[in-house]
Amino acid sequence: GAEIQLENVTKRYPGNAEAAVDDVTMTIPAGKIVILVGPSGCGKTTTMRMINRLIEPTSGRITIDGEDVLALNGDVLRRKIGYAIQQAGLFPHFTVAQNIGVVPGLLKWNRKRIDDRVDELMDLVGLDPAEFRGRYPRQLSGGQQQRVGVARALAADPPVLLMDEPFGAVDPITRGSLQDELLRLQEDLRKTIVFVTHDFDEAVKLGDKIAVLGEKSSIQQYDTPEAILAN
Ligand code: ADP
Ligand code: ADP
């Protein structure tokens, strides 16, 4: 894992009267799962996209292990951060194997290394490669698509995983088993995981720490699930 720091981070979208994220400072410790919970529109996705450099803060600074994300080159950034989102966000015209291999492909791994890694990841998330490698996203259930989404995020073994409601689109039973698998994986992987959810039970189950956010991502509480439940 790698430590992530947000220092006085503010994001204003052009044309909006109010900031989406206003002066947020927080440290996300290496190797831990930190959950962001808060009302719809409070800036959680904006924060995730800023960490992943899909958008830039208007002001303030985001660092990973002390390095400003804006200063990292593209390949380094892709190796550092895996991103999994709601609805899995798979490329519909790519097979499962092609979806999982996107980042290794961008990093110019050779064919054999990519194929081996795809098989390994499919086993890891509980999808039989023999059955599922060649399928297209539309030929998968919602839960299977989310497994592929998580495998894709893990492909280049990044120290940081950003998961934005990654299990939001699946039924409660599948969701429970995906949560169990994530916790099991994390025992070995020890990634720094930032996980957005609306589901407080999910936050308590998965989080080492929970950040309870208010408007514009102002931090209301930031503590262990036990401490937050005690309040
Ligand atoms: P959350 O993920 O917590 O629901 P978002 O980060 O998606 O919140 O949105 C935070 C605020 O920023 C909202 O008021 C939203 O309308 C606004 N917003 C999000 N994306 C954009 C955008 N691309 N352009 C303008 N405003 C946006
Ligand atoms: P879940 O209960 O996990 O959401 P579904 O009921 O959606 O699963 O699907 C059950 C099985 O049928 C899964 O193994 C899935 O891969 C398969 N399946 C679902 N949709 C399709 C499809 N369009 N083509 C091929 N197989 C499918």
CSV table of C-alpha atoms and ligand atoms in Angstrom, one decimal:
chain,number,residue,atom,x,y,z
A,1,GLY,CA,0.0,0.0,0.0
A,2,ALA,CA,0.9,3.7,-0.3
A,3,GLU,CA,-0.2,6.6,1.8
A,4,ILE,CA,-2.5,9.1,0.1
A,5,GLN,CA,-2.7,12.7,1.4
A,6,LEU,CA,-5.2,15.4,0.5
A,7,GLU,CA,-4.0,18.9,1.5
A,8,ASN,CA,-6.6,21.7,1.4
A,9,VAL,CA,-8.2,20.2,-1.7
A,10,THR,CA,-10.9,22.2,-3.4
A,11,LYS,CA,-12.7,21.6,-6.6
A,12,ARG,CA,-14.9,24.1,-8.4
A,13,TYR,CA,-16.6,23.0,-11.6
A,14,PRO,CA,-16.9,25.9,-14.1
A,15,GLY,CA,-20.4,27.5,-13.9
A,16,ASN,CA,-21.3,26.0,-10.5
A,17,ALA,CA,-21.9,28.6,-7.7
A,18,GLU,CA,-20.8,26.2,-5.0
A,19,ALA,CA,-17.6,24.2,-4.8
A,20,ALA,CA,-18.1,20.4,-5.2
A,21,VAL,CA,-15.3,19.8,-2.7
A,22,ASP,CA,-14.2,22.5,-0.3
A,23,ASP,CA,-10.8,22.6,1.5
A,24,VAL,CA,-10.5,18.9,2.4
A,25,THR,CA,-7.5,17.7,4.2
A,26,MET,CA,-7.1,14.0,5.1
A,27,THR,CA,-4.6,11.2,5.3
A,28,ILE,CA,-5.5,7.8,4.0
A,29,PRO,CA,-3.0,5.4,5.6
A,30,ALA,CA,-1.1,2.8,3.6
A,31,GLY,CA,-2.5,-0.7,3.5
A,32,LYS,CA,-5.9,0.2,5.0
A,33,ILE,CA,-9.5,0.4,3.7
A,34,VAL,CA,-10.9,3.9,4.1
A,35,ILE,CA,-14.6,4.3,3.4
A,36,LEU,CA,-16.2,7.5,2.2
A,37,VAL,CA,-19.8,7.8,3.1
A,38,GLY,CA,-22.0,10.9,2.7
A,39,PRO,CA,-25.1,12.2,1.0
A,40,SER,CA,-25.5,12.1,-2.8
A,41,GLY,CA,-23.7,15.1,-4.4
A,42,CYS,CA,-21.3,15.7,-1.5
A,43,GLY,CA,-18.3,15.3,-3.8
A,44,LYS,CA,-17.2,11.6,-3.3
A,45,THR,CA,-16.8,10.8,-6.9
A,46,THR,CA,-15.1,14.1,-7.6
A,47,THR,CA,-12.6,13.3,-4.9
A,48,MET,CA,-11.9,9.8,-6.3
A,49,ARG,CA,-11.5,11.3,-9.8
A,50,MET,CA,-9.0,13.9,-8.5
A,51,ILE,CA,-6.9,11.2,-6.7
A,52,ASN,CA,-6.9,9.3,-10.0
A,53,ARG,CA,-6.1,12.5,-11.9
A,54,LEU,CA,-9.1,12.2,-14.2
A,55,ILE,CA,-9.7,15.8,-13.1
A,56,GLU,CA,-7.5,18.4,-11.4
A,57,PRO,CA,-8.2,20.1,-8.1
A,58,THR,CA,-8.9,23.9,-8.4
A,59,SER,CA,-6.5,24.3,-5.5
A,60,GLY,CA,-4.7,22.2,-2.9
A,61,ARG,CA,-2.5,19.1,-3.4
A,62,ILE,CA,-2.9,15.3,-3.5
A,63,THR,CA,0.1,13.1,-2.9
A,64,ILE,CA,0.7,9.4,-3.0
A,65,ASP,CA,3.7,8.4,-0.9
A,66,GLY,CA,4.7,12.1,-0.9
A,67,GLU,CA,4.6,12.5,-4.7
A,68,ASP,CA,2.2,15.0,-6.2
A,69,VAL,CA,-0.2,13.0,-8.5
A,70,LEU,CA,-0.1,15.8,-11.0
A,71,ALA,CA,3.7,15.3,-11.4
A,72,LEU,CA,3.5,11.5,-12.0
A,73,ASN,CA,3.9,10.3,-15.6
A,74,GLY,CA,1.0,8.4,-17.1
A,75,ASP,CA,2.5,4.9,-16.9
A,76,VAL,CA,3.6,5.4,-13.3
A,77,LEU,CA,0.1,6.6,-12.4
A,78,ARG,CA,-1.5,3.5,-14.1
A,79,ARG,CA,0.8,1.2,-12.1
A,80,LYS,CA,0.0,3.0,-8.9
A,81,ILE,CA,-3.8,3.2,-9.0
A,82,GLY,CA,-6.5,0.8,-10.0
A,83,TYR,CA,-10.0,2.2,-10.4
A,84,ALA,CA,-13.3,0.2,-10.1
A,85,ILE,CA,-16.6,1.8,-10.5
A,86,GLN,CA,-20.4,1.1,-10.2
A,87,GLN,CA,-21.8,-0.8,-13.1
A,88,ALA,CA,-18.3,-2.1,-13.6
A,89,GLY,CA,-17.8,0.3,-16.5
A,90,LEU,CA,-16.5,-2.6,-18.8
A,91,PHE,CA,-15.8,-2.0,-22.4
A,92,PRO,CA,-18.8,-3.7,-24.2
A,93,HIS,CA,-16.9,-4.7,-27.3
A,94,PHE,CA,-14.0,-6.2,-25.4
A,95,THR,CA,-14.1,-9.7,-24.0
A,96,VAL,CA,-13.6,-10.4,-20.3
A,97,ALA,CA,-9.9,-11.2,-21.0
A,98,GLN,CA,-9.5,-8.0,-23.1
A,99,ASN,CA,-11.1,-5.9,-20.4
A,100,ILE,CA,-8.9,-7.3,-17.7
A,101,GLY,CA,-5.8,-6.8,-19.9
A,102,VAL,CA,-6.4,-3.2,-20.7
A,103,VAL,CA,-3.8,-1.7,-18.3
A,104,PRO,CA,-1.1,-4.4,-18.9
A,105,GLY,CA,-1.6,-3.7,-22.6
A,106,LEU,CA,-1.1,0.0,-22.2
A,107,LEU,CA,2.0,-0.9,-20.2
A,108,LYS,CA,3.2,-3.0,-23.1
A,109,TRP,CA,3.5,-6.3,-21.3
A,110,ASN,CA,4.0,-9.2,-23.7
A,111,ARG,CA,1.1,-11.4,-24.8
A,112,LYS,CA,2.1,-14.4,-22.6
A,113,ARG,CA,2.5,-12.3,-19.5
A,114,ILE,CA,-0.9,-10.7,-20.1
A,115,ASP,CA,-2.6,-14.0,-20.7
A,116,ASP,CA,-1.1,-15.5,-17.6
A,117,ARG,CA,-2.1,-12.5,-15.5
A,118,VAL,CA,-5.6,-12.6,-16.8
A,119,ASP,CA,-6.0,-16.2,-15.8
A,120,GLU,CA,-4.5,-15.6,-12.4
A,121,LEU,CA,-6.9,-12.6,-11.7
A,122,MET,CA,-9.9,-14.5,-12.9
A,123,ASP,CA,-9.1,-17.3,-10.4
A,124,LEU,CA,-8.6,-14.7,-7.7
A,125,VAL,CA,-12.1,-13.1,-8.2
A,126,GLY,CA,-13.8,-16.5,-8.7
A,127,LEU,CA,-14.4,-16.6,-12.5
A,128,ASP,CA,-13.4,-19.8,-14.3
A,129,PRO,CA,-11.1,-18.6,-17.2
A,130,ALA,CA,-12.1,-21.6,-19.3
A,131,GLU,CA,-15.7,-20.5,-19.2
A,132,PHE,CA,-15.5,-16.7,-19.0
A,133,ARG,CA,-12.4,-15.5,-20.8
A,134,GLY,CA,-14.1,-15.1,-24.2
A,135,ARG,CA,-17.4,-13.7,-23.0
A,136,TYR,CA,-18.6,-10.2,-23.6
A,137,PRO,CA,-19.9,-8.1,-20.7
A,138,ARG,CA,-23.5,-8.5,-21.9
A,139,GLN,CA,-23.2,-12.2,-21.4
A,140,LEU,CA,-22.4,-11.9,-17.7
A,141,SER,CA,-24.6,-11.3,-14.7
A,142,GLY,CA,-24.2,-8.1,-12.8
A,143,GLY,CA,-22.1,-9.8,-10.1
A,144,GLN,CA,-19.8,-11.3,-12.7
A,145,GLN,CA,-19.4,-7.9,-14.4
A,146,GLN,CA,-18.3,-6.4,-11.0
A,147,ARG,CA,-15.8,-9.3,-10.5
A,148,VAL,CA,-14.3,-8.4,-13.9
A,149,GLY,CA,-14.2,-4.8,-12.9
A,150,VAL,CA,-12.3,-5.6,-9.7
A,151,ALA,CA,-9.9,-7.9,-11.6
A,152,ARG,CA,-9.3,-5.2,-14.2
A,153,ALA,CA,-8.5,-2.7,-11.4
A,154,LEU,CA,-6.0,-5.2,-9.9
A,155,ALA,CA,-4.3,-6.1,-13.1
A,156,ALA,CA,-1.1,-4.2,-12.8
A,157,ASP,CA,-1.0,-4.9,-9.0
A,158,PRO,CA,-1.3,-1.3,-8.0
A,159,PRO,CA,-0.6,-0.3,-4.4
A,160,VAL,CA,-3.8,1.9,-4.5
A,161,LEU,CA,-7.3,0.8,-5.3
A,162,LEU,CA,-10.1,3.4,-5.8
A,163,MET,CA,-13.5,1.7,-5.6
A,164,ASP,CA,-16.5,3.9,-6.3
A,165,GLU,CA,-19.6,2.0,-5.3
A,166,PRO,CA,-18.1,-1.1,-6.9
A,167,PHE,CA,-20.8,-3.4,-5.6
A,168,GLY,CA,-23.6,-0.9,-6.0
A,169,ALA,CA,-25.3,-2.6,-8.9
A,170,VAL,CA,-25.7,-6.1,-7.6
A,171,ASP,CA,-28.2,-7.9,-5.5
A,172,PRO,CA,-27.6,-8.1,-1.7
A,173,ILE,CA,-26.5,-11.8,-1.7
A,174,THR,CA,-23.9,-11.3,-4.5
A,175,ARG,CA,-22.9,-8.1,-2.8
A,176,GLY,CA,-22.2,-10.0,0.5
A,177,SER,CA,-20.0,-12.5,-1.3
A,178,LEU,CA,-18.1,-9.8,-3.1
A,179,GLN,CA,-17.5,-8.0,0.2
A,180,ASP,CA,-16.2,-11.3,1.7
A,181,GLU,CA,-13.9,-11.8,-1.2
A,182,LEU,CA,-12.5,-8.3,-1.0
A,183,LEU,CA,-11.7,-8.8,2.7
A,184,ARG,CA,-10.1,-12.1,1.9
A,185,LEU,CA,-8.0,-10.6,-0.9
A,186,GLN,CA,-7.0,-7.7,1.3
A,187,GLU,CA,-5.5,-10.0,3.9
A,188,ASP,CA,-2.9,-10.9,1.3
A,189,LEU,CA,-2.7,-7.8,-0.8
A,190,ARG,CA,-2.7,-5.0,1.8
A,191,LYS,CA,-3.6,-2.3,-0.7
A,192,THR,CA,-4.5,1.2,0.2
A,193,ILE,CA,-8.2,1.1,-0.7
A,194,VAL,CA,-10.5,4.1,-0.9
A,195,PHE,CA,-14.1,2.8,-1.1
A,196,VAL,CA,-17.2,4.9,-1.7
A,197,THR,CA,-20.5,3.5,-0.6
A,198,HIS,CA,-24.0,4.6,0.4
A,199,ASP,CA,-24.5,1.5,2.5
A,200,PHE,CA,-23.5,2.0,6.1
A,201,ASP,CA,-23.5,-1.7,6.8
A,202,GLU,CA,-21.0,-2.1,4.0
A,203,ALA,CA,-18.9,0.7,5.4
A,204,VAL,CA,-18.8,-0.9,8.9
A,205,LYS,CA,-18.0,-4.4,7.4
A,206,LEU,CA,-15.2,-3.3,5.1
A,207,GLY,CA,-13.7,-0.2,6.7
A,208,ASP,CA,-10.6,0.1,8.8
A,209,LYS,CA,-11.6,3.7,9.0
A,210,ILE,CA,-14.8,5.5,7.9
A,211,ALA,CA,-14.9,9.1,6.8
A,212,VAL,CA,-18.4,10.5,7.3
A,213,LEU,CA,-18.7,13.4,4.9
A,214,GLY,CA,-21.1,16.4,4.8
A,215,GLU,CA,-21.7,19.0,2.2
A,216,LYS,CA,-18.8,19.7,-0.1
A,217,SER,CA,-17.0,16.7,1.5
A,218,SER,CA,-16.5,18.4,4.8
A,219,ILE,CA,-15.3,15.7,7.2
A,220,GLN,CA,-17.8,15.2,10.0
A,221,GLN,CA,-16.1,12.1,11.5
A,222,TYR,CA,-13.1,10.1,10.6
A,223,ASP,CA,-12.5,7.1,12.8
A,224,THR,CA,-12.8,3.3,13.1
A,225,PRO,CA,-16.2,1.8,12.6
A,226,GLU,CA,-16.3,0.9,16.3
A,227,ALA,CA,-15.7,4.5,17.4
A,228,ILE,CA,-18.2,5.8,14.9
A,229,LEU,CA,-20.9,3.3,16.0
A,230,ALA,CA,-20.2,4.2,19.7
A,231,ASN,CA,-21.1,7.9,18.9
B,1,ADP,P1,-21.1,12.3,-5.0
B,1,ADP,O1,-20.2,11.3,-5.7
B,1,ADP,O2,-20.8,12.5,-3.6
B,1,ADP,O3,-22.5,12.0,-5.3
B,1,ADP,P2,-20.1,14.2,-7.0
B,1,ADP,O4,-18.7,14.3,-6.8
B,1,ADP,O5,-20.6,13.3,-8.1
B,1,ADP,O6,-20.8,13.8,-5.7
B,1,ADP,O7,-20.7,15.6,-7.2
B,1,ADP,C1,-20.4,16.7,-6.4
B,1,ADP,C2,-21.0,18.0,-6.9
B,1,ADP,O8,-20.4,18.4,-8.1
B,1,ADP,C3,-22.5,17.9,-7.2
B,1,ADP,O9,-23.1,19.1,-6.9
B,1,ADP,C4,-22.5,17.7,-8.7
B,1,ADP,O10,-23.7,18.2,-9.3
B,1,ADP,C5,-21.3,18.5,-9.2
B,1,ADP,N1,-20.6,17.9,-10.3
B,1,ADP,C6,-20.1,16.6,-10.5
B,1,ADP,N2,-19.6,16.5,-11.7
B,1,ADP,C7,-19.7,17.6,-12.3
B,1,ADP,C8,-19.3,18.1,-13.6
B,1,ADP,N3,-18.6,17.3,-14.5
B,1,ADP,N4,-19.6,19.4,-14.0
B,1,ADP,C9,-20.3,20.2,-13.1
B,1,ADP,N5,-20.6,19.8,-11.9
B,1,ADP,C10,-20.4,18.5,-11.5
B,2,ADP,P1,-26.6,-13.7,-10.9
B,2,ADP,O1,-27.7,-14.4,-10.0
B,2,ADP,O2,-25.2,-14.0,-10.4
B,2,ADP,O3,-26.8,-12.3,-11.1
B,2,ADP,P2,-27.8,-14.4,-13.4
B,2,ADP,O4,-29.1,-15.0,-12.9
B,2,ADP,O5,-27.8,-13.1,-14.1
B,2,ADP,O6,-26.7,-14.5,-12.3
B,2,ADP,O7,-27.1,-15.4,-14.4
B,2,ADP,C1,-26.9,-16.8,-14.1
B,2,ADP,C2,-25.9,-17.4,-15.1
B,2,ADP,O8,-26.3,-17.2,-16.4
B,2,ADP,C3,-24.6,-16.8,-14.9
B,2,ADP,O9,-23.6,-17.9,-14.9
B,2,ADP,C4,-24.4,-16.0,-16.2
B,2,ADP,O10,-23.0,-16.0,-16.6
B,2,ADP,C5,-25.3,-16.7,-17.2
B,2,ADP,N1,-25.8,-15.6,-18.1
B,2,ADP,C6,-26.5,-14.6,-17.7
B,2,ADP,N2,-26.8,-13.9,-18.8
B,2,ADP,C7,-26.3,-14.5,-19.9
B,2,ADP,C8,-26.2,-14.2,-21.3
B,2,ADP,N3,-26.8,-13.2,-21.8
B,2,ADP,N4,-25.5,-15.1,-22.1
B,2,ADP,C9,-24.8,-16.1,-21.5
B,2,ADP,N5,-24.9,-16.4,-20.2
B,2,ADP,C10,-25.6,-15.6,-19.4
